[in-house]
mmCIF file of C-alpha atoms in Angstrom:
data_model
loop_
_atom_site.group_PDB
_atom_site.id
_atom_site.type_symbol
_atom_site.label_atom_id
_atom_site.label_comp_id
_atom_site.label_asym_id
_atom_site.label_seq_id
_atom_site.Cartn_x
_atom_site.Cartn_y
_atom_site.Cartn_z
ATOM 1 C CA GLU A 1 11.636 -21.081 110.849
ATOM 2 C CA VAL A 2 14.062 -21.109 107.906
ATOM 3 C CA ALA A 3 11.332 -22.551 105.689
ATOM 4 C CA ASN A 4 8.926 -19.893 106.812
ATOM 5 C CA LEU A 5 11.508 -17.171 106.088
ATOM 6 C CA SER A 6 12.053 -18.594 102.574
ATOM 7 C CA ASP A 7 8.314 -18.526 102.016
ATOM 8 C CA ILE A 8 8.224 -14.890 103.087
ATOM 9 C CA VAL A 9 11.051 -13.980 100.716
ATOM 10 C CA MET A 10 9.305 -15.809 97.853
ATOM 11 C CA MET A 11 6.021 -14.084 98.631
ATOM 12 C CA ASN A 12 7.768 -10.695 98.706
ATOM 13 C CA GLU A 13 9.355 -11.361 95.300
ATOM 14 C CA GLN A 14 5.940 -12.298 93.882
ATOM 15 C CA TYR A 15 4.466 -9.183 95.457
ATOM 16 C CA GLN A 16 7.181 -7.008 93.892
ATOM 17 C CA ALA A 17 6.590 -8.671 90.513
ATOM 18 C CA GLU A 18 2.866 -7.933 90.761
ATOM 19 C CA LEU A 19 3.645 -4.337 91.723
ATOM 20 C CA LYS A 20 5.880 -3.996 88.668
ATOM 21 C CA LYS A 21 3.110 -5.340 86.412
ATOM 22 C CA LEU A 22 0.677 -2.810 87.891
ATOM 23 C CA GLU A 23 3.245 -0.004 87.423
ATOM 24 C CA ASP A 24 3.790 -1.055 83.783
ATOM 25 C CA ILE A 25 0.021 -1.043 83.209
ATOM 26 C CA LYS A 26 -0.207 2.413 84.811
ATOM 27 C CA ASN A 27 2.624 3.776 82.650
ATOM 28 C CA ALA A 28 1.062 2.301 79.530
ATOM 29 C CA ASN A 29 -2.256 3.932 80.412
ATOM 30 C CA VAL A 30 -0.528 7.282 80.978
ATOM 31 C CA VAL A 31 1.054 7.033 77.517
ATOM 32 C CA LYS A 32 -2.324 6.175 75.996
ATOM 33 C CA LEU A 33 -3.934 9.056 77.905
ATOM 34 C CA ASN A 34 -1.320 11.517 76.606
ATOM 35 C CA GLU A 35 -1.768 10.179 73.078
ATOM 36 C CA LEU A 36 -5.503 10.645 73.445
ATOM 37 C CA LYS A 37 -5.021 14.203 74.703
ATOM 38 C CA SER A 38 -2.787 14.967 71.707
ATOM 39 C CA ALA A 39 -5.335 13.496 69.325
ATOM 40 C CA LEU A 40 -8.099 15.542 70.927
ATOM 41 C CA SER A 41 -6.014 18.712 70.715
ATOM 42 C CA LEU A 42 -5.499 18.104 66.988
ATOM 43 C CA LEU A 43 -9.242 17.820 66.581
ATOM 44 C CA VAL A 44 -10.096 20.851 68.713
ATOM 45 C CA PHE A 45 -7.500 23.266 67.292
ATOM 46 C CA PRO A 46 -8.773 23.160 63.680
ATOM 47 C CA PHE A 47 -12.251 23.728 65.077
ATOM 48 C CA LEU A 48 -11.009 26.925 66.690
ATOM 49 C CA ILE A 49 -9.294 27.971 63.485
ATOM 50 C CA THR A 50 -12.367 27.237 61.391
ATOM 51 C CA ASN A 51 -14.822 29.040 63.593
ATOM 52 C CA PHE A 52 -12.893 31.777 65.299
ATOM 53 C CA SER A 53 -9.706 32.289 63.217
ATOM 54 C CA VAL A 54 -7.387 31.782 66.233
ATOM 55 C CA PRO A 55 -7.933 30.808 69.894
ATOM 56 C CA LYS A 56 -8.814 33.629 72.240
ATOM 57 C CA TYR A 57 -5.906 35.020 74.217
ATOM 58 C CA LYS A 58 -6.141 36.459 77.703
ATOM 59 C CA LYS A 59 -5.984 40.237 77.815
ATOM 60 C CA GLU A 60 -3.169 40.219 80.369
ATOM 61 C CA GLU A 61 -0.947 38.451 77.852
ATOM 62 C CA GLY A 62 -1.098 41.537 75.653
ATOM 63 C CA ASN A 63 -2.170 39.610 72.550
ATOM 64 C CA MET A 64 -4.970 40.378 70.120
ATOM 65 C CA ASP A 65 -8.241 38.486 70.141
ATOM 66 C CA TYR A 66 -8.892 38.026 66.419
ATOM 67 C CA ARG A 67 -12.574 37.351 67.058
ATOM 68 C CA THR A 68 -13.035 40.990 68.063
ATOM 69 C CA PRO A 69 -14.342 42.968 65.068
ATOM 70 C CA PRO A 70 -11.868 45.663 63.942
ATOM 71 C CA LYS A 71 -12.925 49.246 64.604
ATOM 72 C CA TYR A 72 -11.635 50.771 61.385
ATOM 73 C CA HIS A 73 -10.600 48.038 58.943
ATOM 74 C CA PHE A 74 -13.240 46.154 57.034
ATOM 75 C CA ALA A 75 -13.610 42.442 57.804
ATOM 76 C CA THR A 76 -16.431 40.037 56.984
ATOM 77 C CA LYS A 77 -18.824 38.751 59.621
ATOM 78 C CA LYS A 78 -18.216 35.214 58.419
ATOM 79 C CA GLY A 79 -15.841 33.416 56.086
ATOM 80 C CA TRP A 80 -12.372 33.747 54.613
ATOM 81 C CA ILE A 81 -11.261 37.025 53.002
ATOM 82 C CA ASN A 82 -8.165 37.944 50.995
ATOM 83 C CA ASP A 83 -7.312 40.160 47.973
ATOM 84 C CA PRO A 84 -9.287 43.404 47.600
ATOM 85 C CA ASN A 85 -10.978 43.510 44.192
ATOM 86 C CA GLY A 86 -13.047 45.886 42.081
ATOM 87 C CA LEU A 87 -12.475 49.101 44.038
ATOM 88 C CA VAL A 88 -14.752 51.758 42.631
ATOM 89 C CA TYR A 89 -17.003 54.723 43.450
ATOM 90 C CA TYR A 90 -20.525 54.101 42.124
ATOM 91 C CA LYS A 91 -23.928 55.646 42.856
ATOM 92 C CA GLY A 92 -22.824 57.511 45.981
ATOM 93 C CA TYR A 93 -20.819 54.695 47.604
ATOM 94 C CA TYR A 94 -17.286 53.377 47.653
ATOM 95 C CA HIS A 95 -17.578 49.702 46.735
ATOM 96 C CA ILE A 96 -15.048 47.103 47.764
ATOM 97 C CA PHE A 97 -15.135 43.550 46.466
ATOM 98 C CA TYR A 98 -12.775 40.867 47.740
ATOM 99 C CA GLN A 99 -11.721 37.251 47.409
ATOM 100 C CA HIS A 100 -14.065 35.333 49.667
ATOM 101 C CA SER A 101 -14.974 31.859 50.890
ATOM 102 C CA PRO A 102 -18.382 32.502 52.463
ATOM 103 C CA ASN A 103 -18.673 29.081 54.094
ATOM 104 C CA PHE A 104 -15.169 28.579 55.513
ATOM 105 C CA GLU A 105 -12.723 30.459 57.724
ATOM 106 C CA LYS A 106 -9.660 29.176 55.846
ATOM 107 C CA PRO A 107 -8.825 29.154 52.127
ATOM 108 C CA TRP A 108 -9.094 26.482 49.450
ATOM 109 C CA GLN A 109 -12.047 24.677 51.041
ATOM 110 C CA GLU A 110 -14.255 25.907 48.172
ATOM 111 C CA SER A 111 -13.805 27.865 44.925
ATOM 112 C CA MET A 112 -13.308 31.591 45.400
ATOM 113 C CA HIS A 113 -16.271 33.982 45.295
ATOM 114 C CA TRP A 114 -16.344 37.795 45.201
ATOM 115 C CA GLY A 115 -17.590 39.216 48.478
ATOM 116 C CA HIS A 116 -18.962 42.763 48.496
ATOM 117 C CA ALA A 117 -19.291 45.728 50.843
ATOM 118 C CA ARG A 118 -19.799 49.455 50.499
ATOM 119 C CA THR A 119 -19.159 52.603 52.515
ATOM 120 C CA LYS A 120 -19.402 56.379 52.314
ATOM 121 C CA ASP A 121 -16.507 57.186 54.650
ATOM 122 C CA PHE A 122 -14.280 54.050 54.937
ATOM 123 C CA LEU A 123 -15.284 53.799 58.604
ATOM 124 C CA ASN A 124 -18.857 52.537 58.533
ATOM 125 C CA TRP A 125 -19.425 49.502 56.344
ATOM 126 C CA GLU A 126 -22.438 47.736 54.914
ATOM 127 C CA GLU A 127 -21.732 44.137 53.988
ATOM 128 C CA LEU A 128 -23.703 43.174 50.877
ATOM 129 C CA PRO A 129 -24.639 39.820 49.305
ATOM 130 C CA VAL A 130 -21.952 37.860 47.468
ATOM 131 C CA ALA A 131 -21.450 39.507 44.080
ATOM 132 C CA LEU A 132 -19.902 36.665 42.046
ATOM 133 C CA TYR A 133 -20.358 32.931 42.475
ATOM 134 C CA PRO A 134 -18.227 30.312 40.660
ATOM 135 C CA ASP A 135 -21.365 28.988 38.981
ATOM 136 C CA ARG A 136 -20.283 28.677 35.326
ATOM 137 C CA GLU A 137 -18.022 26.045 33.819
ATOM 138 C CA TYR A 138 -15.442 28.667 32.808
ATOM 139 C CA ASP A 139 -15.127 29.931 36.428
ATOM 140 C CA SER A 140 -16.007 26.750 38.346
ATOM 141 C CA ASN A 141 -12.525 26.663 39.932
ATOM 142 C CA GLY A 142 -12.863 30.213 41.136
ATOM 143 C CA CYS A 143 -13.709 33.836 40.447
ATOM 144 C CA TRP A 144 -10.238 35.174 41.142
ATOM 145 C CA SER A 145 -9.035 38.756 41.506
ATOM 146 C CA GLY A 146 -9.820 41.680 39.213
ATOM 147 C CA THR A 147 -11.053 45.263 39.028
ATOM 148 C CA ALA A 148 -14.145 47.367 38.331
ATOM 149 C CA ILE A 149 -14.983 50.203 35.980
ATOM 150 C CA VAL A 150 -18.090 52.331 35.298
ATOM 151 C CA LYS A 151 -19.295 52.840 31.714
ATOM 152 C CA ASP A 152 -22.642 54.411 30.707
ATOM 153 C CA ASP A 153 -23.881 54.242 34.319
ATOM 154 C CA THR A 154 -23.242 50.487 34.385
ATOM 155 C CA LEU A 155 -20.774 48.878 36.776
ATOM 156 C CA TYR A 156 -18.535 46.262 35.138
ATOM 157 C CA LEU A 157 -16.491 43.698 37.066
ATOM 158 C CA PHE A 158 -13.486 42.111 35.352
ATOM 159 C CA TYR A 159 -12.170 38.971 37.008
ATOM 160 C CA ALA A 160 -9.881 36.008 36.425
ATOM 161 C CA SER A 161 -12.171 33.084 35.616
ATOM 162 C CA VAL A 162 -10.490 29.795 36.426
ATOM 163 C CA TYR A 163 -11.408 26.360 35.093
ATOM 164 C CA LEU A 164 -8.843 24.339 33.122
ATOM 165 C CA SER A 165 -6.872 27.554 32.574
ATOM 166 C CA GLN A 166 -6.926 31.178 33.709
ATOM 167 C CA THR A 167 -9.030 33.481 31.527
ATOM 168 C CA VAL A 168 -10.777 36.877 31.795
ATOM 169 C CA SER A 169 -14.527 37.251 32.261
ATOM 170 C CA VAL A 170 -16.973 40.104 32.849
ATOM 171 C CA ALA A 171 -20.089 40.711 34.930
ATOM 172 C CA TYR A 172 -22.180 43.892 35.017
ATOM 173 C CA SER A 173 -24.828 45.611 37.129
ATOM 174 C CA LYS A 174 -27.217 48.558 36.889
ATOM 175 C CA ASP A 175 -27.684 48.886 40.670
ATOM 176 C CA GLY A 176 -24.245 47.948 41.999
ATOM 177 C CA ILE A 177 -25.594 44.946 43.927
ATOM 178 C CA ASN A 178 -27.040 42.386 41.508
ATOM 179 C CA PHE A 179 -24.643 41.212 38.794
ATOM 180 C CA GLU A 180 -25.154 39.353 35.542
ATOM 181 C CA LYS A 181 -22.330 37.558 33.758
ATOM 182 C CA TYR A 182 -21.654 38.386 30.117
ATOM 183 C CA GLU A 183 -23.102 35.707 27.841
ATOM 184 C CA ASN A 184 -19.949 35.444 25.713
ATOM 185 C CA ASN A 185 -17.473 34.983 28.565
ATOM 186 C CA PRO A 186 -14.549 34.619 28.707
ATOM 187 C CA VAL A 187 -13.602 37.817 26.851
ATOM 188 C CA ILE A 188 -9.893 36.807 26.849
ATOM 189 C CA ASP A 189 -9.595 33.055 26.626
ATOM 190 C CA HIS A 190 -5.835 32.442 26.465
ATOM 191 C CA PHE A 191 -2.514 33.980 27.433
ATOM 192 C CA PRO A 192 -0.219 35.389 24.710
ATOM 193 C CA PRO A 193 3.298 34.007 23.952
ATOM 194 C CA ASP A 194 4.801 36.753 26.142
ATOM 195 C CA GLY A 195 2.979 35.324 29.180
ATOM 196 C CA SER A 196 2.335 31.949 30.746
ATOM 197 C CA GLY A 197 -0.378 29.890 32.395
ATOM 198 C CA ASP A 198 -0.121 32.275 35.348
ATOM 199 C CA PHE A 199 -2.421 34.808 33.692
ATOM 200 C CA ARG A 200 -4.766 36.654 36.021
ATOM 201 C CA ASP A 201 -5.957 39.716 37.957
ATOM 202 C CA PRO A 202 -7.158 42.010 35.112
ATOM 203 C CA ALA A 203 -6.887 45.754 35.835
ATOM 204 C CA VAL A 204 -9.040 47.973 33.590
ATOM 205 C CA TYR A 205 -8.753 51.743 33.070
ATOM 206 C CA CYS A 206 -9.894 54.252 30.432
ATOM 207 C CA VAL A 207 -7.332 56.580 28.806
ATOM 208 C CA ASP A 208 -8.601 59.158 26.295
ATOM 209 C CA GLY A 209 -11.632 57.075 25.361
ATOM 210 C CA THR A 210 -9.728 53.795 24.931
ATOM 211 C CA TYR A 211 -9.987 51.038 27.533
ATOM 212 C CA TYR A 212 -6.797 49.332 28.645
ATOM 213 C CA LEU A 213 -6.508 46.082 30.544
ATOM 214 C CA VAL A 214 -3.349 45.081 32.421
ATOM 215 C CA MET A 215 -2.788 41.376 33.107
ATOM 216 C CA ALA A 216 -0.468 39.857 35.698
ATOM 217 C CA SER A 217 1.723 37.094 34.313
ATOM 218 C CA GLY A 218 5.283 35.882 33.883
ATOM 219 C CA ASN A 219 7.452 34.119 31.365
ATOM 220 C CA PRO A 220 9.606 31.225 32.612
ATOM 221 C CA GLU A 221 11.744 31.114 29.437
ATOM 222 C CA ALA A 222 12.725 34.763 29.946
ATOM 223 C CA ASN A 223 12.888 34.349 33.750
ATOM 224 C CA ALA A 224 10.791 37.514 34.037
ATOM 225 C CA ALA A 225 7.673 38.629 35.874
ATOM 226 C CA ARG A 226 5.513 40.663 33.505
ATOM 227 C CA LEU A 227 2.521 42.948 33.141
ATOM 228 C CA LEU A 228 0.791 42.449 29.781
ATOM 229 C CA LEU A 229 -1.315 45.136 28.080
ATOM 230 C CA TYR A 230 -4.572 44.810 26.109
ATOM 231 C CA LYS A 231 -6.906 47.464 24.648
ATOM 232 C CA SER A 232 -10.585 47.707 23.687
ATOM 233 C CA GLU A 233 -13.150 50.202 22.445
ATOM 234 C CA ASP A 234 -16.155 48.594 24.141
ATOM 235 C CA LEU A 235 -14.852 46.574 27.159
ATOM 236 C CA LEU A 236 -15.847 43.310 25.477
ATOM 237 C CA LYS A 237 -13.498 42.787 22.517
ATOM 238 C CA TRP A 238 -9.817 42.937 23.458
ATOM 239 C CA ASP A 239 -6.622 43.126 21.394
ATOM 240 C CA TYR A 240 -3.191 42.290 22.758
ATOM 241 C CA VAL A 241 -0.732 45.223 22.715
ATOM 242 C CA GLY A 242 2.435 43.837 24.318
ATOM 243 C CA ILE A 243 4.568 43.843 27.469
ATOM 244 C CA MET A 244 3.792 46.870 29.638
ATOM 245 C CA ASN A 245 6.513 46.277 32.230
ATOM 246 C CA GLU A 246 8.716 43.420 33.436
ATOM 247 C CA TRP A 247 11.037 42.441 36.276
ATOM 248 C CA GLU A 248 14.041 40.243 35.526
ATOM 249 C CA ASN A 249 14.918 37.258 37.723
ATOM 250 C CA ALA A 250 11.365 36.976 39.038
ATOM 251 C CA LYS A 251 8.530 34.489 38.511
ATOM 252 C CA ILE A 252 5.228 36.333 38.131
ATOM 253 C CA THR A 253 3.316 39.477 39.015
ATOM 254 C CA GLU A 254 -0.033 39.631 40.784
ATOM 255 C CA CYS A 255 -2.824 42.136 41.444
ATOM 256 C CA PRO A 256 -1.871 45.101 39.214
ATOM 257 C CA SER A 257 -3.532 48.536 39.255
ATOM 258 C CA PHE A 258 -3.391 51.241 36.580
ATOM 259 C CA MET A 259 -4.792 54.788 36.824
ATOM 260 C CA SER A 260 -4.116 58.454 36.137
ATOM 261 C CA ALA A 261 -2.259 60.655 38.623
ATOM 262 C CA GLU A 262 -1.396 64.348 38.671
ATOM 263 C CA ASP A 263 0.201 66.441 35.923
ATOM 264 C CA GLY A 264 -0.917 64.059 33.193
ATOM 265 C CA ASN A 265 1.080 61.158 34.628
ATOM 266 C CA TYR A 266 -0.037 57.664 35.601
ATOM 267 C CA LEU A 267 0.336 55.135 38.379
ATOM 268 C CA LEU A 268 1.075 51.462 37.845
ATOM 269 C CA SER A 269 1.383 49.007 40.738
ATOM 270 C CA ALA A 270 1.793 45.259 41.203
ATOM 271 C CA SER A 271 2.883 42.590 43.633
ATOM 272 C CA VAL A 272 6.114 41.119 42.252
ATOM 273 C CA CYS A 273 6.759 37.484 43.175
ATOM 274 C CA VAL A 274 10.494 36.880 43.000
ATOM 275 C CA SER A 275 10.085 33.345 44.327
ATOM 276 C CA ASP A 276 7.492 31.251 46.120
ATOM 277 C CA ASP A 277 8.736 32.678 49.433
ATOM 278 C CA TYR A 278 9.524 36.310 48.590
ATOM 279 C CA HIS A 279 7.421 39.096 47.103
ATOM 280 C CA TYR A 280 7.208 42.871 47.264
ATOM 281 C CA PHE A 281 4.640 45.493 46.303
ATOM 282 C CA ASN A 282 5.942 47.908 43.661
ATOM 283 C CA VAL A 283 4.361 51.315 42.870
ATOM 284 C CA MET A 284 5.506 53.113 39.703
ATOM 285 C CA TYR A 285 4.825 56.702 38.627
ATOM 286 C CA GLY A 286 5.405 57.860 35.063
ATOM 287 C CA ASP A 287 4.209 58.583 31.536
ATOM 288 C CA PHE A 288 1.816 56.513 29.469
ATOM 289 C CA LYS A 289 2.246 57.540 25.849
ATOM 290 C CA ASN A 290 1.845 55.588 22.614
ATOM 291 C CA GLU A 291 0.738 52.621 24.739
ATOM 292 C CA LYS A 292 4.097 52.541 26.534
ATOM 293 C CA PHE A 293 4.652 53.135 30.251
ATOM 294 C CA GLU A 294 7.859 55.021 31.089
ATOM 295 C CA ILE A 295 8.778 54.954 34.793
ATOM 296 C CA LYS A 296 9.872 58.192 36.468
ATOM 297 C CA TYR A 297 9.763 57.033 40.076
ATOM 298 C CA PHE A 298 9.140 53.718 41.781
ATOM 299 C CA ALA A 299 9.066 52.536 45.383
ATOM 300 C CA GLU A 300 7.869 49.883 47.770
ATOM 301 C CA VAL A 301 4.943 51.045 49.891
ATOM 302 C CA ASP A 302 5.656 48.840 52.885
ATOM 303 C CA LYS A 303 8.248 46.233 53.841
ATOM 304 C CA GLY A 304 5.979 44.553 56.367
ATOM 305 C CA PRO A 305 5.337 40.801 55.920
ATOM 306 C CA ASP A 306 1.580 41.102 55.487
ATOM 307 C CA GLN A 307 1.236 44.002 53.039
ATOM 308 C CA TYR A 308 0.043 41.973 50.089
ATOM 309 C CA ALA A 309 -2.180 42.099 47.018
ATOM 310 C CA GLY A 310 -2.741 45.842 47.250
ATOM 311 C CA GLN A 311 -5.135 47.439 44.790
ATOM 312 C CA ALA A 312 -5.379 51.159 44.069
ATOM 313 C CA PHE A 313 -8.049 53.203 42.311
ATOM 314 C CA ARG A 314 -8.758 56.850 41.469
ATOM 315 C CA ASP A 315 -11.957 58.149 43.036
ATOM 316 C CA HIS A 316 -14.350 60.882 41.890
ATOM 317 C CA LEU A 317 -12.406 63.450 43.954
ATOM 318 C CA GLY A 318 -9.155 62.717 42.130
ATOM 319 C CA ARG A 319 -7.587 60.772 45.000
ATOM 320 C CA ASN A 320 -5.553 57.628 44.303
ATOM 321 C CA ILE A 321 -6.493 55.323 47.168
ATOM 322 C CA LEU A 322 -4.669 52.101 47.982
ATOM 323 C CA ILE A 323 -6.396 49.244 49.792
ATOM 324 C CA THR A 324 -4.404 46.201 50.786
ATOM 325 C CA TRP A 325 -5.103 42.866 52.378
ATOM 326 C CA LEU A 326 -3.815 42.123 55.876
ATOM 327 C CA PRO A 327 -2.673 40.225 57.823
ATOM 328 C CA GLY A 328 -1.922 37.033 55.872
ATOM 329 C CA TRP A 329 -2.607 33.384 55.129
ATOM 330 C CA LYS A 330 -2.771 32.181 58.740
ATOM 331 C CA TYR A 331 -6.128 33.782 59.512
ATOM 332 C CA SER A 332 -8.967 35.462 57.677
ATOM 333 C CA GLY A 333 -7.672 39.030 57.776
ATOM 334 C CA ALA A 334 -9.061 42.445 57.024
ATOM 335 C CA MET A 335 -8.502 45.399 54.691
ATOM 336 C CA GLU A 336 -6.198 48.359 55.297
ATOM 337 C CA PHE A 337 -6.814 51.725 53.647
ATOM 338 C CA ARG A 338 -4.143 54.156 52.547
ATOM 339 C CA GLY A 339 -5.102 57.424 50.959
ATOM 340 C CA ASP A 340 -3.683 59.913 48.467
ATOM 341 C CA LEU A 341 -1.152 57.521 46.959
ATOM 342 C CA ILE A 342 1.555 59.734 45.407
ATOM 343 C CA ASP A 343 -0.862 62.636 45.584
ATOM 344 C CA THR A 344 1.454 65.480 46.620
ATOM 345 C CA LYS A 345 5.147 66.242 46.637
ATOM 346 C CA ASP A 346 7.265 67.974 49.252
ATOM 347 C CA ASP A 347 9.607 70.925 48.798
ATOM 348 C CA LYS A 348 12.310 68.568 47.532
ATOM 349 C CA GLY A 349 10.065 67.252 44.770
ATOM 350 C CA VAL A 350 9.603 63.858 46.397
ATOM 351 C CA TYR A 351 6.166 62.281 45.925
ATOM 352 C CA HIS A 352 4.618 60.544 48.900
ATOM 353 C CA TRP A 353 1.426 59.058 50.321
ATOM 354 C CA GLU A 354 -0.378 59.152 53.609
ATOM 355 C CA ARG A 355 -1.841 56.248 55.583
ATOM 356 C CA TYR A 356 -5.424 56.491 56.867
#
């Protein structure tokens, strides 16, 4: 009987050992299963980002579904969108161009193109074919931001052409849809000593028959963000004038705009990048005489985190309209429209703008 009891105890210990082995195998499989689930989630989430911007949220959670087309703001049907470019009124339409990756829903997967849309009322939009492709050596790393201007019934697009450095190039169109690049691009092939390799986003405007071009740049030796001024008689040959405006203790500027306002004054705007993590959008109102800009008033339009790369233009009705990119780098975004930028002043003499 004692021997039989010992056998039973031994068998029980073996049984418990086998159970422990099975439990260890189970736990190991659970770990592997969780690792597999994590790996799958990493694969699935970028797919959602690429195709739909962000995963769909349930309505009861009170969150936005970013796959739903906006009712009032312009957004592309497909592809990444950021800075508004080339805002202009031409042949009965307001045209908006924009930084665009037509084949991807997130940036830097391909060189930047210029997307294109037009509208008559800023509510109903017609998306048009891509206006600029990075199909030349001088812009093979991207057709970056710029502006538009009409001369002799021809629409000209000025853009930052990026290859080994950042330069300025031109394309033109007689119908506002099909564009041809100027055969002698780039029209400005190097930054001046007052600037740096960050040399982009040309803003073109005509003042008393002379064309002026404002470039965003900065100078690390001076620790200053700068706007640099050029001038031309024909839009194709440009001479450097000098520093138009600067901000001390800042890195660079981006996306400037320059245009006339009321009472013979002018508007100048730019995104000022103080550091890699902090920027603000500055609007300045003042005189432009003897190729110098003297500020009378300045302000920030918005302190929100996603008001970025705004571009303003003066339309055929004399309105200075600001269009800005929102919401940011995490998803494709849309365009916001703000009208009559510093268009009227109140009884205290304060200039203001209204949001559409």
